[in-house]
PDB file of C-alpha atoms in Angstrom:
ATOM      1  CA  LEU A  17       0.000   0.000   0.000  1.00  0.00           C
ATOM      2  CA  PHE A  18       1.349   3.425  -0.894  1.00  0.00           C
ATOM      3  CA  THR A  19      -0.044   6.912  -1.510  1.00  0.00           C
ATOM      4  CA  LEU A  20       1.586   9.907  -3.190  1.00  0.00           C
ATOM      5  CA  ARG A  21       0.095  13.394  -2.978  1.00  0.00           C
ATOM      6  CA  TYR A  22       1.082  16.752  -4.455  1.00  0.00           C
ATOM      7  CA  ASP A  23      -0.410  20.121  -3.419  1.00  0.00           C
ATOM      8  CA  GLN A  24       0.236  23.427  -5.165  1.00  0.00           C
ATOM      9  CA  LYS A  25      -1.203  26.877  -4.482  1.00  0.00           C
ATOM     10  CA  ILE A  26      -1.130  28.623  -7.845  1.00  0.00           C
ATOM     11  CA  PHE A  27      -2.760  31.849  -6.664  1.00  0.00           C
ATOM     12  CA  PRO A  28      -4.167  32.844  -3.253  1.00  0.00           C
ATOM     13  CA  TRP A  29      -7.608  32.002  -4.654  1.00  0.00           C
ATOM     14  CA  TRP A  30      -6.723  28.809  -6.587  1.00  0.00           C
ATOM     15  CA  GLU A  31      -5.019  25.614  -5.511  1.00  0.00           C
ATOM     16  CA  VAL A  32      -4.677  22.170  -7.065  1.00  0.00           C
ATOM     17  CA  ALA A  33      -3.867  18.735  -5.675  1.00  0.00           C
ATOM     18  CA  ALA A  34      -3.066  15.361  -7.208  1.00  0.00           C
ATOM     19  CA  ARG A  35      -3.039  11.941  -5.567  1.00  0.00           C
ATOM     20  CA  MET A  36      -1.997   8.473  -6.647  1.00  0.00           C
ATOM     21  CA  GLY A  37      -2.444   5.336  -4.592  1.00  0.00           C
ATOM     22  CA  GLN A  38      -1.995   1.621  -5.062  1.00  0.00           C
ATOM     23  CA  MET A  39      -2.889  -1.372  -2.931  1.00  0.00           C
ATOM     24  CA  TRP A  40      -1.991  -5.033  -3.333  1.00  0.00           C
ATOM     25  CA  ASN A  41      -3.881  -7.875  -1.662  1.00  0.00           C
ATOM     26  CA  ASN A  42      -2.624 -11.429  -2.161  1.00  0.00           C
ATOM     27  CA  GLN A  43      -4.419 -14.309  -0.468  1.00  0.00           C
ATOM     28  CA  GLY A  44      -3.538 -17.981  -0.781  1.00  0.00           C
ATOM     29  CA  PHE A  45      -4.533 -21.334   0.629  1.00  0.00           C
ATOM     30  CA  GLN A  46      -2.842 -24.700   0.121  1.00  0.00           C
ATOM     31  CA  ASP A  47      -4.170 -27.915   1.600  1.00  0.00           C
ATOM     32  CA  GLY A  48      -1.164 -30.188   1.629  1.00  0.00           C
ATOM     33  CA  PRO A  49       0.949 -32.199   1.661  1.00  0.00           C
ATOM     34  CA  LEU A  50      -1.686 -34.880   2.189  1.00  0.00           C
ATOM     35  CA  PRO A  51      -1.627 -38.665   2.543  1.00  0.00           C
ATOM     36  CA  THR A  52      -1.701 -40.683  -0.659  1.00  0.00           C
ATOM     37  CA  GLY A  53      -5.163 -40.702  -2.216  1.00  0.00           C
ATOM     38  CA  ASP A  54      -6.386 -37.453  -0.660  1.00  0.00           C
ATOM     39  CA  PHE A  55      -7.137 -34.435  -2.814  1.00  0.00           C
ATOM     40  CA  ALA A  56      -4.799 -31.471  -2.433  1.00  0.00           C
ATOM     41  CA  PHE A  57      -6.435 -28.073  -2.986  1.00  0.00           C
ATOM     42  CA  ILE A  58      -4.610 -24.900  -3.965  1.00  0.00           C
ATOM     43  CA  GLN A  59      -6.276 -21.475  -4.080  1.00  0.00           C
ATOM     44  CA  GLN A  60      -4.597 -18.155  -4.842  1.00  0.00           C
ATOM     45  CA  THR A  61      -6.126 -14.703  -5.426  1.00  0.00           C
ATOM     46  CA  ASN A  62      -3.937 -11.692  -6.233  1.00  0.00           C
ATOM     47  CA  THR A  63      -5.568  -8.288  -6.581  1.00  0.00           C
ATOM     48  CA  ARG A  64      -4.254  -4.816  -7.316  1.00  0.00           C
ATOM     49  CA  ARG A  65      -6.199  -1.564  -6.922  1.00  0.00           C
ATOM     50  CA  ARG A  66      -4.846   1.694  -8.368  1.00  0.00           C
ATOM     51  CA  GLU A  67      -6.381   5.153  -7.963  1.00  0.00           C
ATOM     52  CA  PHE A  68      -5.664   8.570  -9.490  1.00  0.00           C
ATOM     53  CA  GLU A  69      -7.324  11.765  -8.272  1.00  0.00           C
ATOM     54  CA  LEU A  70      -7.078  15.393  -9.371  1.00  0.00           C
ATOM     55  CA  LEU A  71      -8.610  18.274  -7.366  1.00  0.00           C
ATOM     56  CA  SER A  72      -8.994  21.957  -8.219  1.00  0.00           C
ATOM     57  CA  THR A  73     -10.275  24.378  -5.569  1.00  0.00           C
ATOM     58  CA  TRP A  74     -11.294  28.012  -6.028  1.00  0.00           C
ATOM     59  CA  HIS A  75     -11.718  30.319  -3.028  1.00  0.00           C
ATOM     60  CA  MET A  76     -14.132  33.216  -3.554  1.00  0.00           C
ATOM     61  CA  GLY A  77     -13.299  35.502  -0.671  1.00  0.00           C
ATOM     62  CA  LYS A  78     -13.900  34.116   2.805  1.00  0.00           C
ATOM     63  CA  ILE A  79     -17.425  32.880   2.193  1.00  0.00           C
ATOM     64  CA  ASN A  80     -17.142  30.316  -0.587  1.00  0.00           C
ATOM     65  CA  SER A  81     -14.880  27.421  -1.650  1.00  0.00           C
ATOM     66  CA  LEU A  82     -15.674  25.405  -4.766  1.00  0.00           C
ATOM     67  CA  THR A  83     -13.917  22.099  -5.515  1.00  0.00           C
ATOM     68  CA  LEU A  84     -13.981  20.107  -8.749  1.00  0.00           C
ATOM     69  CA  GLY A  85     -12.493  16.628  -8.800  1.00  0.00           C
ATOM     70  CA  LEU A  86     -11.737  13.753 -11.159  1.00  0.00           C
ATOM     71  CA  GLU A  87     -10.918  10.199 -10.153  1.00  0.00           C
ATOM     72  CA  HIS A  88     -10.022   6.978 -11.942  1.00  0.00           C
ATOM     73  CA  ARG A  89      -9.956   3.586 -10.218  1.00  0.00           C
ATOM     74  CA  ASN A  90      -8.596   0.411 -11.798  1.00  0.00           C
ATOM     75  CA  GLU A  91      -8.950  -3.020 -10.210  1.00  0.00           C
ATOM     76  CA  ARG A  92      -7.163  -6.053 -11.550  1.00  0.00           C
ATOM     77  CA  GLY A  93      -7.293  -9.582 -10.236  1.00  0.00           C
ATOM     78  CA  LEU A  94      -5.684 -12.899 -11.035  1.00  0.00           C
ATOM     79  CA  GLY A  95      -6.899 -16.063  -9.410  1.00  0.00           C
ATOM     80  CA  ARG A  96      -6.193 -19.758  -9.348  1.00  0.00           C
ATOM     81  CA  ALA A  97      -8.261 -22.557  -7.873  1.00  0.00           C
ATOM     82  CA  ASP A  98      -7.673 -26.186  -8.794  1.00  0.00           C
ATOM     83  CA  ALA A  99     -11.356 -26.973  -8.285  1.00  0.00           C
ATOM     84  CA  PHE A 100     -12.448 -24.060 -10.500  1.00  0.00           C
ATOM     85  CA  PRO A 101     -10.182 -23.982 -13.581  1.00  0.00           C
ATOM     86  CA  GLY A 102     -12.276 -21.335 -15.357  1.00  0.00           C
ATOM     87  CA  PHE A 103     -11.145 -18.630 -12.958  1.00  0.00           C
ATOM     88  CA  GLY A 104      -8.454 -16.306 -14.325  1.00  0.00           C
ATOM     89  CA  ARG A 105      -7.636 -12.635 -14.949  1.00  0.00           C
ATOM     90  CA  VAL A 106     -10.309  -9.929 -14.572  1.00  0.00           C
ATOM     91  CA  GLU A 107     -10.050  -6.132 -14.814  1.00  0.00           C
ATOM     92  CA  THR A 108     -12.555  -3.345 -14.070  1.00  0.00           C
ATOM     93  CA  ASN A 109     -12.432   0.461 -14.346  1.00  0.00           C
ATOM     94  CA  THR A 110     -14.458   3.182 -12.632  1.00  0.00           C
ATOM     95  CA  ARG A 111     -14.345   6.873 -13.538  1.00  0.00           C
ATOM     96  CA  SER A 112     -15.731   9.596 -11.255  1.00  0.00           C
ATOM     97  CA  LEU A 113     -16.501  13.298 -11.494  1.00  0.00           C
ATOM     98  CA  PHE A 114     -17.536  15.307  -8.428  1.00  0.00           C
ATOM     99  CA  ILE A 115     -18.148  18.894  -7.397  1.00  0.00           C
ATOM    100  CA  GLN A 116     -18.440  20.288  -3.880  1.00  0.00           C
ATOM    101  CA  ASP A 117     -19.281  23.760  -2.648  1.00  0.00           C
ATOM    102  CA  GLU A 118     -18.949  25.194   0.877  1.00  0.00           C
ATOM    103  CA  LEU A 119     -20.516  28.477   1.979  1.00  0.00           C
ATOM    104  CA  ARG A 120     -19.588  30.275   5.203  1.00  0.00           C
ATOM    105  CA  PHE A 121     -21.728  33.067   6.623  1.00  0.00           C
ATOM    106  CA  PHE A 122     -20.450  35.327   9.444  1.00  0.00           C
ATOM    107  CA  ASP A 123     -18.169  32.474  10.636  1.00  0.00           C
ATOM    108  CA  ARG A 124     -21.271  30.970  12.200  1.00  0.00           C
ATOM    109  CA  VAL A 125     -23.271  29.167   9.508  1.00  0.00           C
ATOM    110  CA  PHE A 126     -21.578  26.592   7.267  1.00  0.00           C
ATOM    111  CA  LEU A 127     -23.494  25.099   4.348  1.00  0.00           C
ATOM    112  CA  GLY A 128     -22.025  22.373   2.156  1.00  0.00           C
ATOM    113  CA  GLY A 129     -23.327  20.548  -0.867  1.00  0.00           C
ATOM    114  CA  GLY A 130     -21.930  18.270  -3.492  1.00  0.00           C
ATOM    115  CA  VAL A 131     -22.717  15.683  -6.122  1.00  0.00           C
ATOM    116  CA  ARG A 132     -20.675  12.784  -7.481  1.00  0.00           C
ATOM    117  CA  PHE A 133     -21.083  10.799 -10.695  1.00  0.00           C
ATOM    118  CA  GLU A 134     -19.503   7.358 -10.978  1.00  0.00           C
ATOM    119  CA  ASP A 135     -19.278   5.487 -14.261  1.00  0.00           C
ATOM    120  CA  SER A 136     -18.343   1.808 -14.045  1.00  0.00           C
ATOM    121  CA  ASP A 137     -17.579  -0.229 -17.145  1.00  0.00           C
ATOM    122  CA  VAL A 138     -19.495  -3.091 -15.481  1.00  0.00           C
ATOM    123  CA  PHE A 139     -22.453  -1.390 -13.757  1.00  0.00           C
ATOM    124  CA  GLY A 140     -22.951   1.889 -15.644  1.00  0.00           C
ATOM    125  CA  GLY A 141     -23.360   5.342 -14.097  1.00  0.00           C
ATOM    126  CA  GLU A 142     -24.852   6.651 -10.848  1.00  0.00           C
ATOM    127  CA  TRP A 143     -25.351  10.107  -9.258  1.00  0.00           C
ATOM    128  CA  THR A 144     -24.938  10.537  -5.477  1.00  0.00           C
ATOM    129  CA  PRO A 145     -25.607  13.865  -3.681  1.00  0.00           C
ATOM    130  CA  ARG A 146     -24.429  15.089  -0.274  1.00  0.00           C
ATOM    131  CA  LEU A 147     -25.635  18.000   1.914  1.00  0.00           C
ATOM    132  CA  SER A 148     -24.358  19.308   5.266  1.00  0.00           C
ATOM    133  CA  LEU A 149     -25.224  22.161   7.612  1.00  0.00           C
ATOM    134  CA  ALA A 150     -23.502  23.428  10.754  1.00  0.00           C
ATOM    135  CA  TYR A 151     -24.084  26.325  13.136  1.00  0.00           C
ATOM    136  CA  LEU A 152     -21.384  27.643  15.472  1.00  0.00           C
ATOM    137  CA  LEU A 153     -22.363  29.507  18.621  1.00  0.00           C
ATOM    138  CA  LYS A 154     -19.095  31.296  19.377  1.00  0.00           C
ATOM    139  CA  GLU A 155     -20.169  32.613  22.762  1.00  0.00           C
ATOM    140  CA  THR A 156     -20.372  29.107  24.245  1.00  0.00           C
ATOM    141  CA  GLY A 157     -18.072  27.169  21.884  1.00  0.00           C
ATOM    142  CA  THR A 158     -20.968  24.990  20.716  1.00  0.00           C
ATOM    143  CA  LYS A 159     -21.391  23.637  17.197  1.00  0.00           C
ATOM    144  CA  LEU A 160     -24.582  21.939  15.960  1.00  0.00           C
ATOM    145  CA  ARG A 161     -24.290  19.948  12.744  1.00  0.00           C
ATOM    146  CA  GLY A 162     -26.139  17.581  10.468  1.00  0.00           C
ATOM    147  CA  GLY A 163     -25.806  15.919   7.101  1.00  0.00           C
ATOM    148  CA  TYR A 164     -27.579  13.785   4.506  1.00  0.00           C
ATOM    149  CA  GLY A 165     -26.262  11.845   1.565  1.00  0.00           C
ATOM    150  CA  LYS A 166     -26.680   8.949  -0.808  1.00  0.00           C
ATOM    151  CA  GLY A 167     -24.089   6.276  -1.484  1.00  0.00           C
ATOM    152  CA  PHE A 168     -23.225   3.892  -4.301  1.00  0.00           C
ATOM    153  CA  ARG A 169     -20.760   1.005  -4.042  1.00  0.00           C
ATOM    154  CA  ALA A 170     -20.031  -1.224  -6.983  1.00  0.00           C
ATOM    155  CA  PRO A 171     -18.943  -4.753  -5.999  1.00  0.00           C
ATOM    156  CA  HIS A 172     -15.197  -5.130  -5.627  1.00  0.00           C
ATOM    157  CA  PHE A 173     -13.135  -7.774  -7.363  1.00  0.00           C
ATOM    158  CA  ASN A 174     -13.295 -10.219  -4.442  1.00  0.00           C
ATOM    159  CA  ASP A 175     -17.076  -9.791  -4.227  1.00  0.00           C
ATOM    160  CA  LEU A 176     -17.459 -10.776  -7.873  1.00  0.00           C
ATOM    161  CA  PHE A 177     -14.729 -13.253  -8.721  1.00  0.00           C
ATOM    162  CA  SER A 178     -13.279 -14.976  -5.643  1.00  0.00           C
ATOM    163  CA  PRO A 179     -12.664 -18.708  -6.192  1.00  0.00           C
ATOM    164  CA  PRO A 180     -14.307 -21.456  -4.092  1.00  0.00           C
ATOM    165  CA  ASP A 181     -13.504 -21.887  -0.422  1.00  0.00           C
ATOM    166  CA  PHE A 182     -12.971 -25.651  -0.765  1.00  0.00           C
ATOM    167  CA  PRO A 183     -13.374 -28.378  -3.376  1.00  0.00           C
ATOM    168  CA  GLY A 184     -17.037 -28.946  -4.133  1.00  0.00           C
ATOM    169  CA  CYS A 185     -18.039 -25.384  -3.227  1.00  0.00           C
ATOM    170  CA  PRO A 186     -19.367 -22.851  -5.738  1.00  0.00           C
ATOM    171  CA  PRO A 187     -17.212 -19.750  -6.374  1.00  0.00           C
ATOM    172  CA  ALA A 188     -17.147 -17.471  -3.328  1.00  0.00           C
ATOM    173  CA  GLY A 189     -17.522 -14.514  -5.679  1.00  0.00           C
ATOM    174  CA  ASN A 190     -20.830 -13.829  -7.371  1.00  0.00           C
ATOM    175  CA  PRO A 191     -20.793 -12.180 -10.838  1.00  0.00           C
ATOM    176  CA  ALA A 192     -24.575 -11.653 -10.549  1.00  0.00           C
ATOM    177  CA  LEU A 193     -24.173  -9.106  -7.722  1.00  0.00           C
ATOM    178  CA  GLN A 194     -25.844  -5.718  -8.073  1.00  0.00           C
ATOM    179  CA  PRO A 195     -24.332  -2.459  -6.790  1.00  0.00           C
ATOM    180  CA  GLU A 196     -25.055  -1.501  -3.190  1.00  0.00           C
ATOM    181  CA  ARG A 197     -27.033   1.735  -2.697  1.00  0.00           C
ATOM    182  CA  SER A 198     -27.505   3.603   0.568  1.00  0.00           C
ATOM    183  CA  LYS A 199     -29.032   6.665   2.185  1.00  0.00           C
ATOM    184  CA  SER A 200     -27.579   8.137   5.352  1.00  0.00           C
ATOM    185  CA  TRP A 201     -28.136  11.018   7.704  1.00  0.00           C
ATOM    186  CA  GLU A 202     -26.502  12.177  10.895  1.00  0.00           C
ATOM    187  CA  ALA A 203     -26.906  14.854  13.531  1.00  0.00           C
ATOM    188  CA  GLY A 204     -24.553  15.875  16.265  1.00  0.00           C
ATOM    189  CA  ALA A 205     -22.981  18.521  18.443  1.00  0.00           C
ATOM    190  CA  ASP A 206     -19.473  19.543  19.476  1.00  0.00           C
ATOM    191  CA  GLN A 207     -18.547  21.471  22.609  1.00  0.00           C
ATOM    192  CA  ARG A 208     -15.288  23.192  23.531  1.00  0.00           C
ATOM    193  CA  LEU A 209     -14.512  23.999  27.165  1.00  0.00           C
ATOM    194  CA  TRP A 210     -11.749  25.464  29.306  1.00  0.00           C
ATOM    195  CA  GLN A 211     -10.190  27.629  26.576  1.00  0.00           C
ATOM    196  CA  ASN A 212     -10.444  24.768  24.031  1.00  0.00           C
ATOM    197  CA  ARG A 213      -8.480  22.373  26.244  1.00  0.00           C
ATOM    198  CA  ILE A 214     -11.489  20.025  26.453  1.00  0.00           C
ATOM    199  CA  ARG A 215     -13.409  19.026  23.325  1.00  0.00           C
ATOM    200  CA  LEU A 216     -16.538  16.899  23.481  1.00  0.00           C
ATOM    201  CA  GLY A 217     -18.538  15.465  20.610  1.00  0.00           C
ATOM    202  CA  PHE A 218     -21.683  13.424  20.038  1.00  0.00           C
ATOM    203  CA  THR A 219     -23.142  12.058  16.776  1.00  0.00           C
ATOM    204  CA  TYR A 220     -26.266  10.053  15.995  1.00  0.00           C
ATOM    205  CA  PHE A 221     -26.396   8.323  12.600  1.00  0.00           C
ATOM    206  CA  ARG A 222     -28.782   6.181  10.580  1.00  0.00           C
ATOM    207  CA  ASN A 223     -28.066   4.321   7.323  1.00  0.00           C
ATOM    208  CA  THR A 224     -30.441   2.395   5.067  1.00  0.00           C
ATOM    209  CA  PHE A 225     -29.153   0.023   2.390  1.00  0.00           C
ATOM    210  CA  LYS A 226     -30.591  -1.544  -0.726  1.00  0.00           C
ATOM    211  CA  ASP A 227     -28.856  -4.635  -2.128  1.00  0.00           C
ATOM    212  CA  LEU A 228     -26.354  -4.672   0.735  1.00  0.00           C
ATOM    213  CA  ILE A 229     -23.317  -6.759  -0.252  1.00  0.00           C
ATOM    214  CA  GLN A 230     -22.377  -9.354   2.356  1.00  0.00           C
ATOM    215  CA  THR A 231     -20.635 -12.719   2.519  1.00  0.00           C
ATOM    216  CA  VAL A 232     -23.132 -15.367   3.664  1.00  0.00           C
ATOM    217  CA  VAL A 233     -22.738 -19.016   4.636  1.00  0.00           C
ATOM    218  CA  LEU A 234     -24.705 -21.390   2.421  1.00  0.00           C
ATOM    219  CA  PRO A 235     -26.476 -24.497   3.794  1.00  0.00           C
ATOM    220  CA  SER A 236     -23.573 -26.564   2.436  1.00  0.00           C
ATOM    221  CA  GLY A 237     -21.148 -24.675   4.681  1.00  0.00           C
ATOM    222  CA  CYS A 238     -19.577 -22.813   1.755  1.00  0.00           C
ATOM    223  CA  SER A 239     -19.534 -19.006   1.628  1.00  0.00           C
ATOM    224  CA  GLN A 240     -20.597 -16.693  -1.191  1.00  0.00           C
ATOM    225  CA  SER A 241     -21.195 -12.974  -1.704  1.00  0.00           C
ATOM    226  CA  GLU A 242     -24.866 -12.011  -2.021  1.00  0.00           C
ATOM    227  CA  ASN A 243     -27.154  -8.977  -2.084  1.00  0.00           C
ATOM    228  CA  LEU A 244     -29.251  -9.004   1.092  1.00  0.00           C
ATOM    229  CA  GLY A 245     -32.072  -6.766  -0.102  1.00  0.00           C
ATOM    230  CA  LYS A 246     -32.781  -4.040   2.445  1.00  0.00           C
ATOM    231  CA  ALA A 247     -30.904  -3.378   5.671  1.00  0.00           C
ATOM    232  CA  ARG A 248     -30.588  -0.619   8.254  1.00  0.00           C
ATOM    233  CA  THR A 249     -27.921   0.449  10.715  1.00  0.00           C
ATOM    234  CA  GLU A 250     -28.139   3.158  13.345  1.00  0.00           C
ATOM    235  CA  GLY A 251     -26.194   4.177  16.380  1.00  0.00           C
ATOM    236  CA  SER A 252     -24.331   6.924  18.163  1.00  0.00           C
ATOM    237  CA  MET A 253     -20.734   7.934  18.805  1.00  0.00           C
ATOM    238  CA  ALA A 254     -19.253  10.040  21.591  1.00  0.00           C
ATOM    239  CA  SER A 255     -15.760  11.496  21.885  1.00  0.00           C
ATOM    240  CA  ALA A 256     -13.728  13.426  24.424  1.00  0.00           C
ATOM    241  CA  TYR A 257     -10.288  15.020  23.985  1.00  0.00           C
ATOM    242  CA  PHE A 258      -8.029  16.855  26.383  1.00  0.00           C
ATOM    243  CA  PHE A 259      -5.189  19.129  25.214  1.00  0.00           C
ATOM    244  CA  GLY A 260      -2.469  20.428  27.485  1.00  0.00           C
ATOM    245  CA  ASN A 261      -2.289  23.785  25.655  1.00  0.00           C
ATOM    246  CA  PRO A 262      -5.248  25.745  24.290  1.00  0.00           C
TER     247      PRO A 262
END
């Protein structure tokens, strides 16, 4: 895993950034050596994920920042399973375009909005919006915040094309998977005390999913990726930090 990033401020009101990252994930299983007559099973899955991102941000005074971004993601996998000889090399590409705007009023009200378009050569295109709002009460150091957004996750290589767990099992990957879609919202508050030495935070969140991608255990004991229809998660998070200097 590695990530490279470059940031450049061209003018006080315009800055650009570029990022490149790559991740390798190699997983293997070998059942052997075994006594004579038993079946030895070898499974190997090697994946590589590479991402490129380009950002351009324009600052319009102190009240507005507009960001335009481009991203390309390439996933490549090579697998071997003695019990599934048809498994081999697979490659997918996803291209994204997104825009985000942040407005700041009187250093008290912060309004953010954005939209992202993803185009997958396997699953087509999808739009996902995001909105956020925060209010800062300077007199007490209190910030109230909330947000809403939609999500889209195309199945990853391992979700689609993983080989069988054991001889006699179907492939653990499932090429018939559909993309996972979600809606989420959150609300919370942050509080600063004792000249910013103490910082407290609380967030409540709720997510709903359609075609949630999960690995399930089949009646045979084998595992396989499936879409689970609809699902919901909700919960809360609390945080507390103490700093020696304000």
